[in-house]
mmCIF file of C-alpha atoms in Angstrom:
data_model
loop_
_atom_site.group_PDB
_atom_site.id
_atom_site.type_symbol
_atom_site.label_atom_id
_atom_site.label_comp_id
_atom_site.label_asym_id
_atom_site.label_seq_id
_atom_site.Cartn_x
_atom_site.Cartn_y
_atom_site.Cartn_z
ATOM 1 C CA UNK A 1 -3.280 -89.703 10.163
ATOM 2 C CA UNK A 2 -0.862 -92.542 11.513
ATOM 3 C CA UNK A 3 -3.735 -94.777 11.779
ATOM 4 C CA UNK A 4 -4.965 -94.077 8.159
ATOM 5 C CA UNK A 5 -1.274 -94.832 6.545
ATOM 6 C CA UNK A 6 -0.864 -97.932 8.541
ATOM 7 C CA UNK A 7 -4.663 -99.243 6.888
ATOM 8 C CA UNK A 8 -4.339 -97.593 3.767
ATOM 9 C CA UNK A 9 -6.175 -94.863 2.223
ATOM 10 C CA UNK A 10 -8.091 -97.442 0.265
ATOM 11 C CA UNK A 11 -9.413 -99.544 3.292
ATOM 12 C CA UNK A 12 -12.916 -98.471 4.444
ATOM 13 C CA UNK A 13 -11.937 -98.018 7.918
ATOM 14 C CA UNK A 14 -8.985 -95.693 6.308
ATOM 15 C CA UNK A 15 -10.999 -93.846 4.613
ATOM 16 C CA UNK A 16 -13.851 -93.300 7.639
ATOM 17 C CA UNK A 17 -10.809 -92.356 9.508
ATOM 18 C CA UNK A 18 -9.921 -90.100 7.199
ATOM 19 C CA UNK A 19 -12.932 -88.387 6.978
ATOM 20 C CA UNK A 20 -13.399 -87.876 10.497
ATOM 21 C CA UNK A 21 -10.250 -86.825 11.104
ATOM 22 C CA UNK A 22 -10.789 -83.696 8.538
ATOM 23 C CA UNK A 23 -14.698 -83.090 10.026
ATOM 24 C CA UNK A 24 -12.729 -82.243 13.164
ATOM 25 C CA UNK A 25 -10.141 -80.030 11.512
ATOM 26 C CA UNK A 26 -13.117 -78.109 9.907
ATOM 27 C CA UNK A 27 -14.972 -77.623 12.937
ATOM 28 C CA UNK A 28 -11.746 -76.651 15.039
ATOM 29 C CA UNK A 29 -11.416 -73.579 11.947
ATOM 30 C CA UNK A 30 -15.113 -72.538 13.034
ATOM 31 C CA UNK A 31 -16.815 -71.868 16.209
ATOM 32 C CA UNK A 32 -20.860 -71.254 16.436
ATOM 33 C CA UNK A 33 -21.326 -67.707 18.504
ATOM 34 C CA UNK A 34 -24.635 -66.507 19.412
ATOM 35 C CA UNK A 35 -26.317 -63.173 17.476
ATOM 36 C CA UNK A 36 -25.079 -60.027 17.251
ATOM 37 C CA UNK A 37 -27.538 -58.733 19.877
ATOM 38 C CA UNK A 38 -27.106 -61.192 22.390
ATOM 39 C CA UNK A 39 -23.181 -60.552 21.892
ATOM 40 C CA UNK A 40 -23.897 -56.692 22.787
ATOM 41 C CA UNK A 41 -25.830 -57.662 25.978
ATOM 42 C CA UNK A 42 -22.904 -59.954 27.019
ATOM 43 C CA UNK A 43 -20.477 -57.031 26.875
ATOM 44 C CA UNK A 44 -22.158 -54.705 28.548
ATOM 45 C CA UNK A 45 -21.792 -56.168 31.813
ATOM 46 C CA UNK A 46 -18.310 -57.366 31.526
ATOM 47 C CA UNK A 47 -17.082 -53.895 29.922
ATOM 48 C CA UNK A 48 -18.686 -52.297 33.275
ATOM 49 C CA UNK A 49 -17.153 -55.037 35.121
ATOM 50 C CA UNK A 50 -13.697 -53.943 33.675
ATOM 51 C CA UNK A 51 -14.004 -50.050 33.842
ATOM 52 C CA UNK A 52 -14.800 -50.410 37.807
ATOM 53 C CA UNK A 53 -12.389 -53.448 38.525
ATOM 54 C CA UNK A 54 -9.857 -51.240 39.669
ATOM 55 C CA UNK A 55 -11.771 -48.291 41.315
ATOM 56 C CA UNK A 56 -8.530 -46.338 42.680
ATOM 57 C CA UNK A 57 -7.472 -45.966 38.817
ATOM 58 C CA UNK A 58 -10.731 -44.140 38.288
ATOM 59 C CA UNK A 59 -10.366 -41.981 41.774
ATOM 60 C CA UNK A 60 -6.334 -41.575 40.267
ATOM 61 C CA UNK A 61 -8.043 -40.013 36.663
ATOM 62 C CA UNK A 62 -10.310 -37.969 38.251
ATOM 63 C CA UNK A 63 -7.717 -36.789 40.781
ATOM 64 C CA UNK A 64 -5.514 -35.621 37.561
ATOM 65 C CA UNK A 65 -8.475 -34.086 36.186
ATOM 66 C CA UNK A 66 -9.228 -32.013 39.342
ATOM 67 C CA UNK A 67 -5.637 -31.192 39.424
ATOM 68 C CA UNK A 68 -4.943 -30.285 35.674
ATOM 69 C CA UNK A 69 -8.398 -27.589 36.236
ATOM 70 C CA UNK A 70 -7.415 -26.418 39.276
ATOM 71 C CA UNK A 71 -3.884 -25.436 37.752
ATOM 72 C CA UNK A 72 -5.376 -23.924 34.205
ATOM 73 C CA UNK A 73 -7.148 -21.857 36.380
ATOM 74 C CA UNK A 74 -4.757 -20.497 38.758
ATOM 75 C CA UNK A 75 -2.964 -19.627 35.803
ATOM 76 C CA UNK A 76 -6.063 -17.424 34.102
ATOM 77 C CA UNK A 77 -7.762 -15.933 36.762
ATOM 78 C CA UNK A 78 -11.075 -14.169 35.640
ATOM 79 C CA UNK A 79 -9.298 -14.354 32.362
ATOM 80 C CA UNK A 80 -9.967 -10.827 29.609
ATOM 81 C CA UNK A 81 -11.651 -11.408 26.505
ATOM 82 C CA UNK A 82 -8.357 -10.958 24.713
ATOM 83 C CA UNK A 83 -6.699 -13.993 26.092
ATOM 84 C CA UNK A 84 -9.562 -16.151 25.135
ATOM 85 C CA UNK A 85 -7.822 -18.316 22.260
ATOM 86 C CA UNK A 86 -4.955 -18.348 24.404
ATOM 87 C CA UNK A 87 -6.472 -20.228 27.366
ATOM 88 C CA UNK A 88 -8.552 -22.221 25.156
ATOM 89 C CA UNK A 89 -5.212 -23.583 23.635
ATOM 90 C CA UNK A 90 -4.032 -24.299 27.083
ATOM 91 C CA UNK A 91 -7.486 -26.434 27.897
ATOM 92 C CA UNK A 92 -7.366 -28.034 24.746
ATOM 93 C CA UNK A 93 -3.787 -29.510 25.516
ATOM 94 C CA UNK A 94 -4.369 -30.371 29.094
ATOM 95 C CA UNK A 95 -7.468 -31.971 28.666
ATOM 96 C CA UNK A 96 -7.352 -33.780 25.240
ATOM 97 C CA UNK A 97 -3.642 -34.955 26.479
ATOM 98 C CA UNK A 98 -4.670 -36.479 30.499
ATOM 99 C CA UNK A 99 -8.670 -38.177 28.538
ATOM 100 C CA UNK A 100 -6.201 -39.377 25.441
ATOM 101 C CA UNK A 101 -3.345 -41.022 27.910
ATOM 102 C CA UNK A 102 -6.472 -42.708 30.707
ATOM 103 C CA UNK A 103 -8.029 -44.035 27.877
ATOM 104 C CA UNK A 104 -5.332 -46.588 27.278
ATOM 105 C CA UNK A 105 -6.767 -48.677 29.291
ATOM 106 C CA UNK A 106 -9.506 -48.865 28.112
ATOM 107 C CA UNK A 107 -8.296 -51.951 25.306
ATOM 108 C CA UNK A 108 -4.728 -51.886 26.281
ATOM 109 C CA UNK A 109 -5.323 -54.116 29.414
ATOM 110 C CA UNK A 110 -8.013 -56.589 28.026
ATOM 111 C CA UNK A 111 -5.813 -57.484 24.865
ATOM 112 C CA UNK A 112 -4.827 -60.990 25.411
ATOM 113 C CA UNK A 113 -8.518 -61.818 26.357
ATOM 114 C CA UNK A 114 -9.966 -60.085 23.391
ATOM 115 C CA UNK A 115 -8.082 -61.616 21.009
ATOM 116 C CA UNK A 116 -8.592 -65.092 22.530
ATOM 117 C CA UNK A 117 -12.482 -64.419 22.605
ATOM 118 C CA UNK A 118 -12.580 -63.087 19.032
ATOM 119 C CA UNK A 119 -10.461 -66.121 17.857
ATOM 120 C CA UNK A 120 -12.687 -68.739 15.437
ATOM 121 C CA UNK A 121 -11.120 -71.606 16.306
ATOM 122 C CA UNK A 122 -11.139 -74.191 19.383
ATOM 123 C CA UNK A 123 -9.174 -72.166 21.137
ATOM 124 C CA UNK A 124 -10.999 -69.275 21.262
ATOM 125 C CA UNK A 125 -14.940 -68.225 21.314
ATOM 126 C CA UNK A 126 -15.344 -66.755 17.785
ATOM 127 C CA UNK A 127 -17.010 -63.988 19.094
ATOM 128 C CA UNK A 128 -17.523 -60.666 17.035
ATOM 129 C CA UNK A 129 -15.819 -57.768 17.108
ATOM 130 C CA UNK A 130 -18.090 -55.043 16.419
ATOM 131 C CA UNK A 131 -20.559 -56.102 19.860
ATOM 132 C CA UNK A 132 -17.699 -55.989 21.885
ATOM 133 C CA UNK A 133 -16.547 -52.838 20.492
ATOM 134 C CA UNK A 134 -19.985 -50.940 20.666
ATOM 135 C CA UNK A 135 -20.807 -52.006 24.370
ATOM 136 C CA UNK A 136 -17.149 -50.800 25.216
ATOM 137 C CA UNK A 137 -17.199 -47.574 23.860
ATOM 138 C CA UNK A 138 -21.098 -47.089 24.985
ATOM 139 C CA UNK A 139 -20.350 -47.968 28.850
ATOM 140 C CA UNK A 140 -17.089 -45.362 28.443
ATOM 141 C CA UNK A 141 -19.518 -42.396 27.655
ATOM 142 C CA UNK A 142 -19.934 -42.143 31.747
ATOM 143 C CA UNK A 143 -16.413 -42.058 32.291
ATOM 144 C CA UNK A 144 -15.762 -39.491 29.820
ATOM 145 C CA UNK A 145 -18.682 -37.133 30.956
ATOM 146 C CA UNK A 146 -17.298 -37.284 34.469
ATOM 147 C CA UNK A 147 -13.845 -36.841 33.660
ATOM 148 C CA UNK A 148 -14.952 -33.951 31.769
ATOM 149 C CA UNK A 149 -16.648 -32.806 34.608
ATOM 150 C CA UNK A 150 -14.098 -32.783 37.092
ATOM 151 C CA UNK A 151 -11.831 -30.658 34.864
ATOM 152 C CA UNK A 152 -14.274 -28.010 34.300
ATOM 153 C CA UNK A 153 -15.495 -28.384 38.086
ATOM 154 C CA UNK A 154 -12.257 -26.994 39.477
ATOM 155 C CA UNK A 155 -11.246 -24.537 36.371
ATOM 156 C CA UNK A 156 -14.801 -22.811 35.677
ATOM 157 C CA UNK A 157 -14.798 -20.654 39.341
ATOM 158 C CA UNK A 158 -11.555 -19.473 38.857
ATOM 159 C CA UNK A 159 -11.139 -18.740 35.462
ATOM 160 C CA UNK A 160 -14.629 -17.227 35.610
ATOM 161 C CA UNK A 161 -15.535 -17.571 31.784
ATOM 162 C CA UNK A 162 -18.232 -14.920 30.068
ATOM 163 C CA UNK A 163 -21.057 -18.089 29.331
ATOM 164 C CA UNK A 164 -22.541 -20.544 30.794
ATOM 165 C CA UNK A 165 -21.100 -23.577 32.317
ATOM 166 C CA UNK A 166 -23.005 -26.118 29.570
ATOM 167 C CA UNK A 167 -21.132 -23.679 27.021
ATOM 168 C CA UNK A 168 -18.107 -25.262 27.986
ATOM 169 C CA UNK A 169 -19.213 -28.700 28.620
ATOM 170 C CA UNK A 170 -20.351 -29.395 25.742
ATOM 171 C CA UNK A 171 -17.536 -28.862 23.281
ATOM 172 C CA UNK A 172 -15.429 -30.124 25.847
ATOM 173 C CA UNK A 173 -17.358 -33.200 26.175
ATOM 174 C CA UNK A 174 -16.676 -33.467 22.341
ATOM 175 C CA UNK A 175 -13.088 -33.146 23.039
ATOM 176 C CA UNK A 176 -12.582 -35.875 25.051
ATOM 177 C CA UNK A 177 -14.968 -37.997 22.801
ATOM 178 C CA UNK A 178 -12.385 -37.333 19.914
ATOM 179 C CA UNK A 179 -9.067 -37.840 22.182
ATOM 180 C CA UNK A 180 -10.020 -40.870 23.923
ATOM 181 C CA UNK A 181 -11.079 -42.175 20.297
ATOM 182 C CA UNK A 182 -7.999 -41.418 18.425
ATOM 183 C CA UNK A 183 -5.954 -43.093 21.773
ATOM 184 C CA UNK A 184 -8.383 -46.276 20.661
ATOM 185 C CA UNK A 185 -6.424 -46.336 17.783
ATOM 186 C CA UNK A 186 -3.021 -46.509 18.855
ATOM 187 C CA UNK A 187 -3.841 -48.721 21.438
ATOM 188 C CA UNK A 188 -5.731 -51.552 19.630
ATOM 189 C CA UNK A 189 -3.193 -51.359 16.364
ATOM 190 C CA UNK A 190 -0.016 -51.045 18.476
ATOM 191 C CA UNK A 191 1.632 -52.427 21.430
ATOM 192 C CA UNK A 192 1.461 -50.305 24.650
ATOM 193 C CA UNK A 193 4.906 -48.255 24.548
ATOM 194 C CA UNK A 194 4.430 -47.584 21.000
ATOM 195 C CA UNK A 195 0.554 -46.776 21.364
ATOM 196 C CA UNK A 196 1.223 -44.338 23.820
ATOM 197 C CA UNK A 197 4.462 -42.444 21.801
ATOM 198 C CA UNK A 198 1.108 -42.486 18.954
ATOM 199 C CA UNK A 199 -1.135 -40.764 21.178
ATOM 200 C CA UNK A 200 1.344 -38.310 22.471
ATOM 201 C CA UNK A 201 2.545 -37.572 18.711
ATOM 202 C CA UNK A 202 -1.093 -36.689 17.866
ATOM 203 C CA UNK A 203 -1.453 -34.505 20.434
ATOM 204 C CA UNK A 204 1.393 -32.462 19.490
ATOM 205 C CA UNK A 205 -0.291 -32.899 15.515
ATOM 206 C CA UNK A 206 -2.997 -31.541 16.609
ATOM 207 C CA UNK A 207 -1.994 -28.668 19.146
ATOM 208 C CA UNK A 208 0.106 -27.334 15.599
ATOM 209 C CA UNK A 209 -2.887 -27.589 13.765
ATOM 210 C CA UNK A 210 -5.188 -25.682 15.868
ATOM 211 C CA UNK A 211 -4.851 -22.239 13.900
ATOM 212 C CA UNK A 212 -3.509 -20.571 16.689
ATOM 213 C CA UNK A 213 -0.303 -20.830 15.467
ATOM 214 C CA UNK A 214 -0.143 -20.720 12.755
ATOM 215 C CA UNK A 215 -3.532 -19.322 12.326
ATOM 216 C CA UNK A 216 -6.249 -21.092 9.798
ATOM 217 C CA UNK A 217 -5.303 -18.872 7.135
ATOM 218 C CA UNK A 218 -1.374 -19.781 7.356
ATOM 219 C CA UNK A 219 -2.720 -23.372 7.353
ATOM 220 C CA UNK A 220 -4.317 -23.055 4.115
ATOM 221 C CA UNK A 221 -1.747 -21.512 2.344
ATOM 222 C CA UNK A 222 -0.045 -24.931 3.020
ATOM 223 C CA UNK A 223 -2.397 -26.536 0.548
ATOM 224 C CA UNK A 224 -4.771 -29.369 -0.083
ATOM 225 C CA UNK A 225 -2.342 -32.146 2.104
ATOM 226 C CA UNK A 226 -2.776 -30.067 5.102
ATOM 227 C CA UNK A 227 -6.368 -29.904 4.692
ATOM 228 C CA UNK A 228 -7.018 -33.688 6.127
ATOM 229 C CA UNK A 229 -4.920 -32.578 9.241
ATOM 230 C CA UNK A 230 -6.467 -29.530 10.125
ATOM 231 C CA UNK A 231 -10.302 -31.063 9.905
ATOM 232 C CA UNK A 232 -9.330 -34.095 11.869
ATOM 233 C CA UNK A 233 -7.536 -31.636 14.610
ATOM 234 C CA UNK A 234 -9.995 -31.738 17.281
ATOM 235 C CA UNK A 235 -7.605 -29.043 19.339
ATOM 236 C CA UNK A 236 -8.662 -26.366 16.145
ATOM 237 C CA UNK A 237 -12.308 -27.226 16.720
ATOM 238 C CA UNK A 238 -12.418 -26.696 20.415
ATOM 239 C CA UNK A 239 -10.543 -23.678 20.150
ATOM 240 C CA UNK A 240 -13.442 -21.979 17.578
ATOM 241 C CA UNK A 241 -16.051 -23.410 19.913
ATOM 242 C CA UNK A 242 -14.592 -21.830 23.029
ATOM 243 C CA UNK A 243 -13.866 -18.556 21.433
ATOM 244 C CA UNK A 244 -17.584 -18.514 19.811
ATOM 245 C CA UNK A 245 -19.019 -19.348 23.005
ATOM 246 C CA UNK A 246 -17.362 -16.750 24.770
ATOM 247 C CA UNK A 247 -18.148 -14.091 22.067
ATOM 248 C CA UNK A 248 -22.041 -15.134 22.536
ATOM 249 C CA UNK A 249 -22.033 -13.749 26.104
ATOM 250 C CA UNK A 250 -20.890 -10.401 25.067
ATOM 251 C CA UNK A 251 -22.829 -7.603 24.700
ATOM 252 C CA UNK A 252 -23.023 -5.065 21.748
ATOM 253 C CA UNK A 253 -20.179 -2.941 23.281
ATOM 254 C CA UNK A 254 -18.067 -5.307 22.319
ATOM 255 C CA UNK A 255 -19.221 -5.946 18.594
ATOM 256 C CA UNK A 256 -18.177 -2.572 17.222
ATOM 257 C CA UNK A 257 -15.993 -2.536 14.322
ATOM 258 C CA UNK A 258 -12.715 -2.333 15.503
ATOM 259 C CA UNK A 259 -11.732 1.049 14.865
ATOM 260 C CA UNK A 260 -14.037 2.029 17.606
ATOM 261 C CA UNK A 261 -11.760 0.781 20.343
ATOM 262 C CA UNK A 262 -7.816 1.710 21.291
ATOM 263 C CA UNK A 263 -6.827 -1.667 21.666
ATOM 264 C CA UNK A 264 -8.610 -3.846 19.171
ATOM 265 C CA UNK A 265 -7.439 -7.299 19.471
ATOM 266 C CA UNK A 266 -8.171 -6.843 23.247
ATOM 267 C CA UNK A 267 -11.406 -5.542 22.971
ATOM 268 C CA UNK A 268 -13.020 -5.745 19.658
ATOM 269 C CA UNK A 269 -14.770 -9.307 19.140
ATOM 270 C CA UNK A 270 -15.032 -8.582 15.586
ATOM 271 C CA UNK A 271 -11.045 -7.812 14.891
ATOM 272 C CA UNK A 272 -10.725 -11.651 17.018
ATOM 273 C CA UNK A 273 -12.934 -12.849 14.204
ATOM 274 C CA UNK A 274 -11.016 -11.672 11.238
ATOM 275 C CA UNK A 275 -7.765 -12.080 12.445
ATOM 276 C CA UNK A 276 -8.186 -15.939 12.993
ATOM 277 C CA UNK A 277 -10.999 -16.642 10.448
ATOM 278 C CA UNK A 278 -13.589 -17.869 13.304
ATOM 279 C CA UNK A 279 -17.031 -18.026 12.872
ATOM 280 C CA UNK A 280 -19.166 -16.006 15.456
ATOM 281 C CA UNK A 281 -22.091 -18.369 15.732
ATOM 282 C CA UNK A 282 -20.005 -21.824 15.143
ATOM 283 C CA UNK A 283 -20.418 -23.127 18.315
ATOM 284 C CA UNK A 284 -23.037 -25.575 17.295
ATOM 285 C CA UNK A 285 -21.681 -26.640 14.686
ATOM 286 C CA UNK A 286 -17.967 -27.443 16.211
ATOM 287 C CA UNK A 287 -19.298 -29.606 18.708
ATOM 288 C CA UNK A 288 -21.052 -31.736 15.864
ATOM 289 C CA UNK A 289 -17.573 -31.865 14.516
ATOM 290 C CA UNK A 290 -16.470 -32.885 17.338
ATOM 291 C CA UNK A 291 -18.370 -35.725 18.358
ATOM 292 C CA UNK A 292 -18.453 -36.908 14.672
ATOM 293 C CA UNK A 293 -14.563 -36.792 14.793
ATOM 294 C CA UNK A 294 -14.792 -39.309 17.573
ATOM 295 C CA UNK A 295 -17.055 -41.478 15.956
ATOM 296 C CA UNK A 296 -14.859 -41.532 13.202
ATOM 297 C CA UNK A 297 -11.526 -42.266 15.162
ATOM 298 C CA UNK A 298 -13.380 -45.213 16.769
ATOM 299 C CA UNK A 299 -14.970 -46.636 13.576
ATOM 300 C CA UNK A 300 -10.953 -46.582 12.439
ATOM 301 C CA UNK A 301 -10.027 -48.254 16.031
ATOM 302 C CA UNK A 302 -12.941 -51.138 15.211
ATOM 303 C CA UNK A 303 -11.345 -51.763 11.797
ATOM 304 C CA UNK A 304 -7.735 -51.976 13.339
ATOM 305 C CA UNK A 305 -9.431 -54.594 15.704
ATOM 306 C CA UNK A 306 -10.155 -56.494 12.894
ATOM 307 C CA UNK A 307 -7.615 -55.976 10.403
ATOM 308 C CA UNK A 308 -4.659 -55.716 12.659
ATOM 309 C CA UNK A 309 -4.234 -58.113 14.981
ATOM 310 C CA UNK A 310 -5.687 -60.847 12.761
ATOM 311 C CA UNK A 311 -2.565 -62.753 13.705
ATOM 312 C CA UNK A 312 -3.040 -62.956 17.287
ATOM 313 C CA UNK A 313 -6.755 -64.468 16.794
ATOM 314 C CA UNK A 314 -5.187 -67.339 14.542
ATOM 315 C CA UNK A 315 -5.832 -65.712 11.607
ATOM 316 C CA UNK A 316 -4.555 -64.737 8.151
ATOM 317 C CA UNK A 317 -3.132 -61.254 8.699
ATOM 318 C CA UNK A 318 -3.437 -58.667 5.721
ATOM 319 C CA UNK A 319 0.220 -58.078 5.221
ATOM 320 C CA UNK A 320 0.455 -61.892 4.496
ATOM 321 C CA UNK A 321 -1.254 -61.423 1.260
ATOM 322 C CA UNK A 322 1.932 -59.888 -0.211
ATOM 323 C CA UNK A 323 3.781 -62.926 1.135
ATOM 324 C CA UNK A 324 0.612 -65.114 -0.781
ATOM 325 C CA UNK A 325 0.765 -63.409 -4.296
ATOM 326 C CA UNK A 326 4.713 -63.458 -4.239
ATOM 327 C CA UNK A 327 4.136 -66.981 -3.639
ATOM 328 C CA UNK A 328 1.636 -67.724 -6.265
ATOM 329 C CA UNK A 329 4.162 -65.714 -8.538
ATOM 330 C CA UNK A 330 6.845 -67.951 -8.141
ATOM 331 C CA UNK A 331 4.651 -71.280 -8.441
ATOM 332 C CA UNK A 332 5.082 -72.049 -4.802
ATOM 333 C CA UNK A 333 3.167 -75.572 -4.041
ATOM 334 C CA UNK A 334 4.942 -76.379 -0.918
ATOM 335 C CA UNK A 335 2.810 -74.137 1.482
ATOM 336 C CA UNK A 336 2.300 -74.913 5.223
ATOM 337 C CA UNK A 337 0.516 -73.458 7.402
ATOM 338 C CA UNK A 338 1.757 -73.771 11.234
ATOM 339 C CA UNK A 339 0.332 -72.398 14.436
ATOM 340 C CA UNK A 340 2.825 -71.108 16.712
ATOM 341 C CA UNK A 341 1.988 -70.504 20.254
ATOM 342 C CA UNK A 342 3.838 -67.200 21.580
ATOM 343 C CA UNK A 343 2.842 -65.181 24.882
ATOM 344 C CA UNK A 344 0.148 -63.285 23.619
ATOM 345 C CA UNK A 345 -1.932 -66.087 21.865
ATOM 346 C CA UNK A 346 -1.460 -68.092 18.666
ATOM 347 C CA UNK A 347 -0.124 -66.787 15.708
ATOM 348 C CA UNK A 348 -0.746 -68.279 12.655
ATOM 349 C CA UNK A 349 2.272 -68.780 10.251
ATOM 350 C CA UNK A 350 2.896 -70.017 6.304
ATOM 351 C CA UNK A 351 5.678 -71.687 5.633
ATOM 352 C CA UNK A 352 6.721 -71.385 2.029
ATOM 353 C CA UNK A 353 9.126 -74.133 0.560
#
């Protein structure tokens, strides 16, 4: 730009100057990344590569896991049918809370590489976020199952539960697939001590909305706001699934109507049924929920990639636009844009005169 004011904008070496000059600001703005496909098969190595970097944090997980089953169970001991919501509250919270709180790092310690890779500019590779995010979240499927596993591996022989072992696994599999996804949330949008404080909070959110207490009925009577909360609890369908699945291995002693027996809540699967509005053959069904709730919580995760940490890739970030049409409001002409360099990347910022 020196060069073209000391020739003039006129000159014809000014002017090839000039347009050079702005060729090379246009192609700095844009970088060519391969296909979406080819993308995917790029991160599926290097999101392996980052889940078994650091092997004693995965024997540390599983350890807690072990631990965490091993004390559930000591507590319930060839637990009765009439503590069954009980210790499926108890299972819910230890194991949606230790998958929710390992799954930070799953993006929390790749974050300063991410962003620079999903940058479109010079400084970065313009990748795409969606690849990266699929590959991630399909080579963390493994983890979860065996994480999963080694809760249920030390809890199942004591507790000593009516049904089968893939009873439990597979609602519990769901489970984690919903924790770990709504811990992808917090942990792309926010910064590490605040995404974890976000993943603890909607533990809590969702250990209240369970219906155990309150009950499902109680819930509704809260009205259509709570509604949202109690379907995206994954603690209240676990809880149903559990309860179903331990109701299936009963036999028709147990399916009397509950004036038949002295203690009903304690013995009579049908009083359990009515007094917290389960469904007896919902098992199914909650573990669709399930999984669907974690797809959901990780499609919201993928668009807080995008959307929320635009900044850090050198981008325009969404709350900006406010900043832009107060701007345009106020006839504002004088508008710069500047890229800062701070310790996470660059951040892009408008100066407004």
């Amino acid at each position: 730009l020196f060069l073209c004011h000391i020739l003039g904008e006129k000159s014809v070496l000014g002017l090839k100057l000039c347009e050079h000059f702005f060729t090379l600001a246009a192609a700095s703005r844009s970088v060519e990344a391969p296909g979406a496909r080819d993308q995917f098969l790029l991160h599926v190595p290097r999101a392996v590569l980052a889940l078994t970097r650091a092997p004693s944090e995965f024997v540390f997980e599983v350890s807690v896991q072990l631990t965490a089953g091993a004390f559930l169970g000591a507590l319930y001991p060839h637990f009765e049918f009439g503590d069954s919501q009980q210790v499926a509250f108890i299972l819910q919270l230890s194991l949606g809370g230790t998958i929710a709180l390992s799954s930070a790092r799953t993006f929390g310690t790749t974050r300063q590489a991410l962003w620079r890779e999903l940058a479109p500019n010079l400084g970065g590779m313009g990748l795409g976020a969606t690849p990266m995010f699929a590959a991630t979240c399909l080579v963390e499927l493994p983890r979860l199952a065996l994480l999963t596993l080694a809760f249920l591996s030390t809890w199942f022989p004591t507790a000593s539960p009516r049904c089968a072992f893939a009873r439990y696994f597979a609602p519990c599999f769901g489970a984690a697939l919903a924790a770990s996804g709504a811990a992808h949330v917090a942990n792309v949008a926010q910064e590490p001590k605040s995404a974890q404080l976000s993943s603890v909070s909607f533990l809590v959110v969702a250990a209240m909305f369970s219906g155990v207490a309150p009950r499902l009925g109680e819930l509704r009577k809260l009205g259509p706001a709570a509604r949202p909360v109690v379907w995206g609890s994954y603690a209240r369908w676990l809880v149903e699934a559990l309860y179903a699945a331990e109701i299936s291995a009963l036999s028709t002693a147990w399916r009397m109507p509950p004036a038949f027996y002295n203690r009903p809540r304690a013995e009579s699967a049908l009083m359990g049924l009515l007094l917290y509005d389960y469904v007896a053959k919902s098992a199914a069904l909650n573990c669709a929920v399930l999984v669907l709730l974690g797809v959901l919580f990780r499609l919201v995760a993928l668009l807080a990639l995008k959307c929320a940490n635009r900044d850090r890739m050198g981008l325009r970030s969404p709350h900006h636009a406010l900043l832009d049409a107060y701007a345009f409001w106020r006839n504002a002409d004088d508008v710069e844009e500047v890229a800062v360099p701070d310790n996470d990347g660059v951040r892009v910022v408008r100066v407004y005169d």
